[in-house]
């Protein structure tokens, strides 16, 4: 009798309220609450158009060729940043801390560079940006790499996985 109570206590019927997912916010965000959390406009049939839009934005990114253009871009970006103090004295060698900018402000400047120039800057490199000249050096190196190799350094960094070449003689399971 005691064992039957223990086992039946663990097997209770699920109430209807517990089976309904709590996703009432989805309708307000323009999401389809019956399928998944992807917006309706980004379902499978529109994913190709979505990626083409991203690729077009990257192609229309600002292109800086000469070192003077890069320096002018970086100085104007730092001077126009809303939290920069002593804007008239901003130079390539002045530390961001001298102008009231901290590491979070540098992250926002990095994001602006990524958006406007189409770069992808690794999180490990964020601490290297402490002066405007560090941005100039990074952008000059990226542009030189793109000119020499015809692509961004971050393009094609993922290895391709082909089972037949990696595992020759492995029998196929019909998949």
mmCIF file of C-alpha atoms in Angstrom, residues 162-165 167-175:
data_model
loop_
_atom_site.group_PDB
_atom_site.id
_atom_site.type_symbol
_atom_site.label_atom_id
_atom_site.label_comp_id
_atom_site.label_asym_id
_atom_site.label_seq_id
_atom_site.Cartn_x
_atom_site.Cartn_y
_atom_site.Cartn_z
ATOM 1 C CA UNK A 162 33.502 16.373 -46.122
ATOM 2 C CA UNK A 163 33.046 12.843 -44.772
ATOM 3 C CA UNK A 164 34.344 11.122 -47.883
ATOM 4 C CA UNK A 165 37.705 12.930 -47.853
ATOM 5 C CA UNK A 167 37.086 9.214 -43.656
ATOM 6 C CA UNK A 168 37.821 7.322 -46.877
ATOM 7 C CA UNK A 169 36.379 3.832 -46.965
ATOM 8 C CA UNK A 170 33.768 4.558 -44.320
ATOM 9 C CA UNK A 171 30.553 2.831 -45.379
ATOM 10 C CA UNK A 172 27.574 5.068 -46.016
ATOM 11 C CA UNK A 173 24.510 4.546 -43.893
ATOM 12 C CA UNK A 174 22.146 5.771 -46.598
ATOM 13 C CA UNK A 175 21.805 9.304 -45.239
#
